[in-house]
Coordinates of C-alpha atoms in Angstrom, one line a residue:
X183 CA 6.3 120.4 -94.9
X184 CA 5.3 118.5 -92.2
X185 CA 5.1 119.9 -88.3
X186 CA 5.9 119.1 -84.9
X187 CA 3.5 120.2 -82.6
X188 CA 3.2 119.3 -78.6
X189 CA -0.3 117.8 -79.2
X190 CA 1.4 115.2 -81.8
X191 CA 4.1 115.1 -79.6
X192 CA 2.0 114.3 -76.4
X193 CA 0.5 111.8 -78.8
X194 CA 2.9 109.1 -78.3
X195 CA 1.1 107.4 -75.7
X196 CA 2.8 104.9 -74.1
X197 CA 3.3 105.9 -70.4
X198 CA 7.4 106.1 -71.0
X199 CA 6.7 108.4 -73.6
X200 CA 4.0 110.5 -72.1
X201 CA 6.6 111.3 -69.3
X202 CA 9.7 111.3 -70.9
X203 CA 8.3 113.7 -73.7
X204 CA 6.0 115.7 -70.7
X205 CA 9.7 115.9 -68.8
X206 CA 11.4 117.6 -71.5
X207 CA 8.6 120.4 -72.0
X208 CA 8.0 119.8 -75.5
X209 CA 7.9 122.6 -78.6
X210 CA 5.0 124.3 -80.1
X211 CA 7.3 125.4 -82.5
X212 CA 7.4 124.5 -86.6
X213 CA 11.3 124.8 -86.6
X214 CA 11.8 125.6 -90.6
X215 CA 13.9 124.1 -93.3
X216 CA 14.6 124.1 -96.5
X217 CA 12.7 122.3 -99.4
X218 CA 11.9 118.4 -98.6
X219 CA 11.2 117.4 -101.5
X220 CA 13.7 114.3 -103.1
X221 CA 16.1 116.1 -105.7
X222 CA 19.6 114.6 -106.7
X223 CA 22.1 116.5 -104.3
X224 CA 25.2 117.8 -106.0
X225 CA 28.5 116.4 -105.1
X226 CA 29.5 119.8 -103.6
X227 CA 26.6 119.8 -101.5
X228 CA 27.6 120.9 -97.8
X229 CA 26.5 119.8 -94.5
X230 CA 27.1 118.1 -91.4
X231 CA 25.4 115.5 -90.2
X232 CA 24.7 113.0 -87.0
X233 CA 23.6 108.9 -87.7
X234 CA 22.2 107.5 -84.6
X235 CA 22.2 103.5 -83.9
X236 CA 22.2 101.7 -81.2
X237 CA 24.6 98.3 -82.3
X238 CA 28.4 98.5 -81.3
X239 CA 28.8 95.3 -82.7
X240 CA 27.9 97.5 -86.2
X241 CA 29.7 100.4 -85.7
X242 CA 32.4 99.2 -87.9
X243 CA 30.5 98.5 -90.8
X244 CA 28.3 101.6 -90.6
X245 CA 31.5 103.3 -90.6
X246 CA 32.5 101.4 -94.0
X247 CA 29.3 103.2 -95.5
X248 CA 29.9 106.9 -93.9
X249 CA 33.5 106.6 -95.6
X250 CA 31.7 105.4 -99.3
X251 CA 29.0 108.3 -98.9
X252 CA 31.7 110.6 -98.2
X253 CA 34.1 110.0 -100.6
X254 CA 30.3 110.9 -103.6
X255 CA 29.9 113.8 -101.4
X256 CA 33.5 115.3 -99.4
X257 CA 32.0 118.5 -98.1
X258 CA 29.3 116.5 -96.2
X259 CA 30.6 115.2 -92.6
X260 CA 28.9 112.0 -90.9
X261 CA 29.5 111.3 -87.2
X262 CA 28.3 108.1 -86.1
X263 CA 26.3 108.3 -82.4
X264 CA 26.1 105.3 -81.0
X265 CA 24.0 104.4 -77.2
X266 CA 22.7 101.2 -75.7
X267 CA 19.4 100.1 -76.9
X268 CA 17.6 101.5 -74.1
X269 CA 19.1 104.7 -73.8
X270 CA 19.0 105.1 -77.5
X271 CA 15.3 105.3 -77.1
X272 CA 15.2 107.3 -74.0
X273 CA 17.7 109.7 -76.5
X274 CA 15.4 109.7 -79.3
X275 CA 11.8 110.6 -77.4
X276 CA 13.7 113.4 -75.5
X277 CA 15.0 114.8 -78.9
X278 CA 11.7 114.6 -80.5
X279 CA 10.3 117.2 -77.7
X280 CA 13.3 119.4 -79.1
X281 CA 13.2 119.3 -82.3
X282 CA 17.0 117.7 -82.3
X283 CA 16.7 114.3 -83.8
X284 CA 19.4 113.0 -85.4
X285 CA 19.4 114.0 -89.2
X286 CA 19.1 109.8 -89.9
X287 CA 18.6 107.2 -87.2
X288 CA 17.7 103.4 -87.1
X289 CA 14.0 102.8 -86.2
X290 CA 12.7 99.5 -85.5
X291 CA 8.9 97.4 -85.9
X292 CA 7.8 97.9 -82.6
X293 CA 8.3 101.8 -82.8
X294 CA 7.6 103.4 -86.1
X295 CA 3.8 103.3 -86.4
X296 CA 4.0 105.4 -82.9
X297 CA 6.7 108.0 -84.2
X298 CA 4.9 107.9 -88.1
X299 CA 1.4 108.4 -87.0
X300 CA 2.7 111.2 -84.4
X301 CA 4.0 112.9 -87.7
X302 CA 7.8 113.0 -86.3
X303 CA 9.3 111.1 -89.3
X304 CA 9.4 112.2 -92.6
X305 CA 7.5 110.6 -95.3
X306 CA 9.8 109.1 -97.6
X307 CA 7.0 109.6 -100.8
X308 CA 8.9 112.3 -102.5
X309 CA 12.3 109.7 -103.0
X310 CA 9.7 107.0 -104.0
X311 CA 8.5 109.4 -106.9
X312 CA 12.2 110.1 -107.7
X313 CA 13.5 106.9 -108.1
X314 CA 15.8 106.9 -105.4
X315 CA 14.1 104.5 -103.5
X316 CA 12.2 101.4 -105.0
X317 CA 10.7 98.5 -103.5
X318 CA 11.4 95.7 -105.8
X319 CA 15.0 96.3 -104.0
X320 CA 13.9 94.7 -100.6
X321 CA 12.8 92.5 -98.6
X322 CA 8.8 92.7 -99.0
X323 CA 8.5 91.9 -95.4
X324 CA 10.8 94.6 -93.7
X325 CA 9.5 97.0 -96.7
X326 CA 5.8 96.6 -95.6
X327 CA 7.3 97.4 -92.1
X328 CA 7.8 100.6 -92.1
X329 CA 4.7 101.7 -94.7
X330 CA 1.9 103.8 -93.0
X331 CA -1.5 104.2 -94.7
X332 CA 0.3 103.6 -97.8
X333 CA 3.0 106.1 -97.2
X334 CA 7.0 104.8 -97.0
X335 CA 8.8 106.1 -94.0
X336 CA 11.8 103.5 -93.8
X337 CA 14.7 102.5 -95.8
X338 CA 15.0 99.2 -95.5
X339 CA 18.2 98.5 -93.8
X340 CA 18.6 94.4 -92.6
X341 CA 16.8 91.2 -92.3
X342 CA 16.6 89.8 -89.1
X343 CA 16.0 86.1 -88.3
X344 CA 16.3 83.5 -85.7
X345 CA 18.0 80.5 -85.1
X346 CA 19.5 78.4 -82.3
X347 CA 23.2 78.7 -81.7
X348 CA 25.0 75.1 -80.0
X349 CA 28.2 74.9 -77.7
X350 CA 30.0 71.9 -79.8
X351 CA 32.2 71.5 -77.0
X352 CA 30.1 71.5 -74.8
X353 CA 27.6 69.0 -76.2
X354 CA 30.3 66.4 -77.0
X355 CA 31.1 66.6 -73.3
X356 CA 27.9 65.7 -71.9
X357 CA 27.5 63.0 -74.4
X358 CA 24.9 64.9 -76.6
X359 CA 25.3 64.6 -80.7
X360 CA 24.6 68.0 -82.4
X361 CA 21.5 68.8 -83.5
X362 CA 20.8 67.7 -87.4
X363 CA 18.1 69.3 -89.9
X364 CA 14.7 68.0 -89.6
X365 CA 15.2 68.1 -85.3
X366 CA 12.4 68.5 -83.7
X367 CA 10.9 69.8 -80.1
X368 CA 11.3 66.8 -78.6
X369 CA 15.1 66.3 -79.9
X370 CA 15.8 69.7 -78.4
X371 CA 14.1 69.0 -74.9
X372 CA 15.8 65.7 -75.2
X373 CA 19.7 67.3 -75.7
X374 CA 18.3 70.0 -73.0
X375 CA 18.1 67.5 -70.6
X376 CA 20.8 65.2 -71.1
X377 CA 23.3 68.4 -70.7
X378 CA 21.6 69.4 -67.6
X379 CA 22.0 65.7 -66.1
X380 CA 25.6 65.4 -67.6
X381 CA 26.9 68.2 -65.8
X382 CA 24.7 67.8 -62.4
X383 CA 23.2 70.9 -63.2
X384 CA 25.8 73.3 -63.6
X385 CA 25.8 73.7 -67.8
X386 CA 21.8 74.6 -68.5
X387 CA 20.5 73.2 -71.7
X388 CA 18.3 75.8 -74.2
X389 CA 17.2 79.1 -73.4
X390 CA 16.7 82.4 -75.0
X391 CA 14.8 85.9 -74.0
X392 CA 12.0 84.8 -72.6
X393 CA 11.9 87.3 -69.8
X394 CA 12.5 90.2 -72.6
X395 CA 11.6 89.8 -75.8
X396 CA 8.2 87.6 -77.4
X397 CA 9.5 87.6 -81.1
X398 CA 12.6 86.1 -80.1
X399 CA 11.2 83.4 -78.0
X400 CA 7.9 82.3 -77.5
X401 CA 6.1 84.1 -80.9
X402 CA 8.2 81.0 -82.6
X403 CA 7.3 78.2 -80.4
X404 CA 3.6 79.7 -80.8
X405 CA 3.4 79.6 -84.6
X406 CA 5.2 76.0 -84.5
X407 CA 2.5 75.1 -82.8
X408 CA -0.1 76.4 -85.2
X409 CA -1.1 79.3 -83.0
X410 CA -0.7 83.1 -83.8
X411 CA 0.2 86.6 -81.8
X412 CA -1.9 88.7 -83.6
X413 CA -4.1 87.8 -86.9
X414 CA -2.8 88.6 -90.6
X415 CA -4.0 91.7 -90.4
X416 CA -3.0 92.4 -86.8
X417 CA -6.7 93.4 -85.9
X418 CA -7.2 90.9 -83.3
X419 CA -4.9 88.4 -81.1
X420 CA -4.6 84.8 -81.2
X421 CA -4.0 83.9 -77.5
X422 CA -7.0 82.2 -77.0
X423 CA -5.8 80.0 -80.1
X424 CA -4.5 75.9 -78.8
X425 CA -1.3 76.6 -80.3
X426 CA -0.5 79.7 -79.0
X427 CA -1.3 77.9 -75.9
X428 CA 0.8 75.0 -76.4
X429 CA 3.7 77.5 -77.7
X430 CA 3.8 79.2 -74.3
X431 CA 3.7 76.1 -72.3
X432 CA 6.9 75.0 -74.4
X433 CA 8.7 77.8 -72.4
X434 CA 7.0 77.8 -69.1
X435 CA 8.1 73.7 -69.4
X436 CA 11.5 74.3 -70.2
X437 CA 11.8 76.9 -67.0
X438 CA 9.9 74.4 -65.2
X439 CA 12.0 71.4 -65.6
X440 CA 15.3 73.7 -65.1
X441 CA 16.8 73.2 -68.6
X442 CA 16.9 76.8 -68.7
X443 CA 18.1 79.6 -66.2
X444 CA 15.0 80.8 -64.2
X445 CA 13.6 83.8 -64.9
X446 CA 15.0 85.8 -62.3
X447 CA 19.0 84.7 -63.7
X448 CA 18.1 85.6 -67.2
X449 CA 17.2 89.1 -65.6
X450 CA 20.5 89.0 -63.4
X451 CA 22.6 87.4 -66.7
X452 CA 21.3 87.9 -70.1
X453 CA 20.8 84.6 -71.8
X454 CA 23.2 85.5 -74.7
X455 CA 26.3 86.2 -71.4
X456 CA 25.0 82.6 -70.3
X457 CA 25.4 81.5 -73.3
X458 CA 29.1 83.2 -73.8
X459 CA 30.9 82.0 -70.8
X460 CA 30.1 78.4 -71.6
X461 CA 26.9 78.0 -69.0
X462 CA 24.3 77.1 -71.3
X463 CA 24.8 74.6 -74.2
X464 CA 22.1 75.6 -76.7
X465 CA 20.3 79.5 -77.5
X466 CA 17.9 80.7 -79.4
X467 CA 19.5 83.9 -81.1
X468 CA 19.5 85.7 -84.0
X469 CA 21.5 87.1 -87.1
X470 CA 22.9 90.0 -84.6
X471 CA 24.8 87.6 -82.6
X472 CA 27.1 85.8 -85.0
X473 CA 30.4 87.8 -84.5
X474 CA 29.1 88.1 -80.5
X475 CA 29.2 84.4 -80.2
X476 CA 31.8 83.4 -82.9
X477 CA 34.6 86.1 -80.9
X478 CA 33.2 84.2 -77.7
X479 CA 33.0 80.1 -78.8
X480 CA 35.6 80.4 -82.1
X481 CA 35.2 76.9 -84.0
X482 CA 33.0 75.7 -80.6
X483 CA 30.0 77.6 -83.0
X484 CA 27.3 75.6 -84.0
X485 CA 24.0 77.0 -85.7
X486 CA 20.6 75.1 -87.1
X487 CA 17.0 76.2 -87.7
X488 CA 15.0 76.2 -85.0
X489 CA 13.4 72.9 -83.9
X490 CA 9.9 71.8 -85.3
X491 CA 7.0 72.3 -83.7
X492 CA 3.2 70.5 -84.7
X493 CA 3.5 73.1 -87.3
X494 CA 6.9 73.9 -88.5
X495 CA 9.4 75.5 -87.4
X496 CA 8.4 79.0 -88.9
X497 CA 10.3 81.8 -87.2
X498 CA 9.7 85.7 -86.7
X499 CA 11.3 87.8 -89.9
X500 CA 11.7 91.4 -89.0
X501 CA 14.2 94.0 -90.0
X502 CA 15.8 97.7 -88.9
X503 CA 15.3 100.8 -91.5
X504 CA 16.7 104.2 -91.6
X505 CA 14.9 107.4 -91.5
X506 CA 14.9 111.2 -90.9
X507 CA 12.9 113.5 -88.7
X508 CA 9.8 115.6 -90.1
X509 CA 12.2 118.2 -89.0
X510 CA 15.3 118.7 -90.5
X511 CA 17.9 121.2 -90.8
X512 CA 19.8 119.3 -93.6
X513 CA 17.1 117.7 -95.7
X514 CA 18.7 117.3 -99.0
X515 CA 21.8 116.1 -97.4
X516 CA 19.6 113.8 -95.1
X517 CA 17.7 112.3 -98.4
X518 CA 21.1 111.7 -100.0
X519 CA 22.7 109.5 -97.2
X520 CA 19.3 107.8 -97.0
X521 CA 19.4 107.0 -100.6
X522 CA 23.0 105.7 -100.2
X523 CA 22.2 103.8 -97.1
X524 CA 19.7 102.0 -99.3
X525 CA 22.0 101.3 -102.0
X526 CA 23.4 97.9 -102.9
X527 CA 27.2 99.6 -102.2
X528 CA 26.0 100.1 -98.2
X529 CA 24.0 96.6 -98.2
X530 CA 27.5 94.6 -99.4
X531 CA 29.5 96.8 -96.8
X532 CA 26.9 95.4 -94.2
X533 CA 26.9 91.7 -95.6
X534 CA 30.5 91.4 -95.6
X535 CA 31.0 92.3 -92.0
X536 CA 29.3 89.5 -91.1
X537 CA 26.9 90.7 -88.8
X538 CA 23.3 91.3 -90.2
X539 CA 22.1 90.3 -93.6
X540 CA 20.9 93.3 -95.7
X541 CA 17.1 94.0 -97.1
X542 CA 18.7 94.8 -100.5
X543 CA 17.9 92.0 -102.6
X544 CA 20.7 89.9 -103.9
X545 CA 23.7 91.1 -101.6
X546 CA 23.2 88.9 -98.8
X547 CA 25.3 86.1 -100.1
X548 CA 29.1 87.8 -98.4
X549 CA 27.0 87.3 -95.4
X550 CA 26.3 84.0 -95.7
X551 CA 29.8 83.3 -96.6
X552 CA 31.7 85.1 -94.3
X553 CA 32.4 82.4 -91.9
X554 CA 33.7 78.8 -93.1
X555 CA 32.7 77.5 -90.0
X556 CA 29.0 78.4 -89.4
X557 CA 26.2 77.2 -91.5
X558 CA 24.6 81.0 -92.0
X559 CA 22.3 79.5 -94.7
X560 CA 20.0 78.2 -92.0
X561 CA 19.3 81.9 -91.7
X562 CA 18.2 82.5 -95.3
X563 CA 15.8 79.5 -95.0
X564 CA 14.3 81.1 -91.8
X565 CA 13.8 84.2 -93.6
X566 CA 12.4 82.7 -96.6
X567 CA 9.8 80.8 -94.5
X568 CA 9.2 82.8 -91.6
X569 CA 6.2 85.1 -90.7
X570 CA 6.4 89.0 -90.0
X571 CA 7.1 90.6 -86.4
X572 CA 3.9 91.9 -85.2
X573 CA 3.0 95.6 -85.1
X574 CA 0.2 97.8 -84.6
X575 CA 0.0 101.4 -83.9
X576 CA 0.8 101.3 -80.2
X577 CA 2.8 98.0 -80.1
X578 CA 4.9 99.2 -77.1
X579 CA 1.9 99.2 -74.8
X580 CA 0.5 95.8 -75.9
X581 CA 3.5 94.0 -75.4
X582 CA 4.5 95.7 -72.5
X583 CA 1.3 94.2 -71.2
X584 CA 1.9 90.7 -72.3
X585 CA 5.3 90.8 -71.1
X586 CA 3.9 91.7 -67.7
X587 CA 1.1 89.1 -67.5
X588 CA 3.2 86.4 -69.0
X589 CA 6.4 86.5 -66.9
X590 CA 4.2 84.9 -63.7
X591 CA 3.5 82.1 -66.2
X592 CA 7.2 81.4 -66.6
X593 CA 8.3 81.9 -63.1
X594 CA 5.5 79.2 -62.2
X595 CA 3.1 81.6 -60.3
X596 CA 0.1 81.6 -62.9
X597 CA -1.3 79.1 -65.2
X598 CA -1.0 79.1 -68.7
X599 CA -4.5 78.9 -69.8
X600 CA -6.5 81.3 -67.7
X601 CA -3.4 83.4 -68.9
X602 CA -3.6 83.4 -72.3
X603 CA -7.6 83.8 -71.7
X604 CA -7.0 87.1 -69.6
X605 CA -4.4 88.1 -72.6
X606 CA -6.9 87.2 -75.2
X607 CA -9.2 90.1 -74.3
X608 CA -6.9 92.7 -72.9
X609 CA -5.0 92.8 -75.7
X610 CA -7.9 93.0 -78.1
X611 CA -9.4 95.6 -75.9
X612 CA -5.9 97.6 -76.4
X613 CA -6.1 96.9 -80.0
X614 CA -9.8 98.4 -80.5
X615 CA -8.5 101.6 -79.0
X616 CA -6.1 102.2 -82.0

């Protein structure tokens, strides 16, 4: 059985988790448990157990599933704890000091190598061995996510993809026909702008989380453009690459010109609340948001794949998973909900709600179908075509960087090119310390 020690705890080293971890006082202690090794539990099996996520929007349908693994198992109780994204990560580094982590809790690409590497999840090897958990069942892409050094840590849970969601209403007021397959950047810019001058500036055109979030905004425009965040085999980054040049000039353009909220609104208003109460025609969102914009616009949805680029119109494919602590105090139990959670019974419950698209192969189509009036097909094709989310071991503190240097770019107080320069080697400097 794998330990918990303060020096793998002090490991995690971005500054946020140095403190928050430091803050807490950590444990030097190897809390026990009973065998971790995969076994079949028996339906009398007994335990209690907490499943930490971080979606309210998914509540529902994660409480579909508890109800199904409870009714295999009745003496084992599930409570669902749910916190905002931030908080939920705030939760989970101050838990890890304790040795109270959830017994099963979402992880995501940008996290895991940092909590795998630092030994606080448990490998997942023993359930491979077993048969209760088997690759050909996923996604590749969101199964290769959460493997480290050839180990599996994550169950693969969803697919995530992007897209850009349209105001019908809004662009048949302004004059602006909706955007058809095979549109292209300069279609986009082009119904940007003729919203913008329609309503004298008070509907903004296209925007998305640029001041937040890379993979969700400019990592697209960068591969449409033929450029690249970090090489295949995320050794190396591409920003000194023409297209990843041109893909962050697409942004910086658009905050430019004001066809999107400036960086400091999308700050003060997420893009998606813009987006919501009918001030911005066009976003680019993904799978997550459907029953967030649907219960906001009704039949005023539209959806299409993302406009083309030089290259494509490629977009970032990433995925949630489940896993358990190194540390458990209901390991069998934990391994059981795991191996439901991974079933194709839990990915149908998760398809059919309408919210995310499963990484269990072949139950994605309720998803797809689950609203007459949206075109969620545009999200298979993204995910068929589209490139992984970037990840290293210490992805937090790269990005956190890029984020930091970029965000003068798009509020027009640095150039793009001696930017993306400075980027080039400060991230590969970061990258060579891993």
């Amino acid at each position: 059985m794998r330990s918990l020690t303060r020096r793998s705890l002090l490991g995690l080293t971005t500054a946020a988790a140095v403190s928050g971890l430091a803050a807490c006082g950590g444990s030097s202690s190897t809390p026990g448990g009973s065998d971790t090794t995969y076994s079949a539990a028996p339906e009398d099996l007994t335990a209690e157990l907490r499943y930490a996520i971080w979606d309210k929007a998914q509540e529902p349908a994660m409480q579909k599933i508890v109800d199904g693994f409870t009714t295999k198992f009745p003496n084992i109780t599930v409570s669902i704890d749910v916190s905002e994204f931030g908080s939920y990560w705030t939760k989970i580094q101050t838990e890890a000091s304790s040795d109270s982590l959830p017994d099963v809790f979402w992880m995501n690409p940008p996290n895991f190598q940092l909590y795998a590497q630092n030994e606080i999840l448990m490998p997942l090897t023993s359930m491979v061995d077993g048969g209760a958990l088997a690759k050909e069942n996923y996604t590749p892409a969101v199964w290769d996510l959460y493997r480290l050094d050839d180990v599996q840590y994550g169950v693969p849970k969803d697919n995530d993809a992007m897209a850009i969601w349209f105001n019908k209403k809004l662009l048949k007021e302004y004059g602006v026909d909706e955007p058809a397959e095979g549109w292209t950047w300069e279609d986009l810019r082009a119904s940007a702008e003729a919203v913008v001058s329609g309503s004298g500036g008070d509907v903004y055109g296209f925007s998305g989380p640029v001041n937040s979030a890379g993979n969700h905004s400019w990592y697209n425009s960068v591969h449409q453009a033929g450029g690249y965040i970090l090489n295949e085999d995320h050794t190396a980054c591409g920003y000194d690459q023409p297209g990843t040049v041109e893909g962050v000039t697409f942004w910086r353009d658009l905050l430019a010109d004001g066809l999107s909220p400036s960086i400091k609104q999308l700050t003060d208003t997420s893009f998606d609340d813009w987006f919501s109460s009918g001030k911005l025609a066009m976003a680019a969102g993904g799978t997550w948001q459907t029953q967030p914009f649907l219960e906001a616009l009704g039949d005023d949805l539209g959806v299409i794949s993302w406009a083309a680029g030089s290259a494509g119109n490629q977009v970032c494919v990433s995925g949630l998973s489940n896993v358990m602590p190194a540390v458990s105090k209901n390991p069998q139990a934990s391994m059981a909900f795991l191996e439901y959670l991974g079933g194709e019974e839990a990915a149908i419950a998760q398809a059919e709600s309408g919210v995310v698209i499963p990484a269990f192969n072949g139950a994605a189509d309720p998803f797809y179908d689950s609203i007459e009036t949206l075109d969620l097909r545009v999200f298979e094709d993204a995910i068929a075509q589209g490139f992984s989310n970037p990840a290293t071991k210490n992805t937090k503190e790269w990005q956190s960087v890029e984020l930091e240097m970029l965000l003068p770019v798009f509020t027009g107080e640095a150039e793009v090119e001696s930017t993306c320069e400075e980027l080039f080697t400060t991230i590969n400097n970061l990258l060579a310390k891993e």
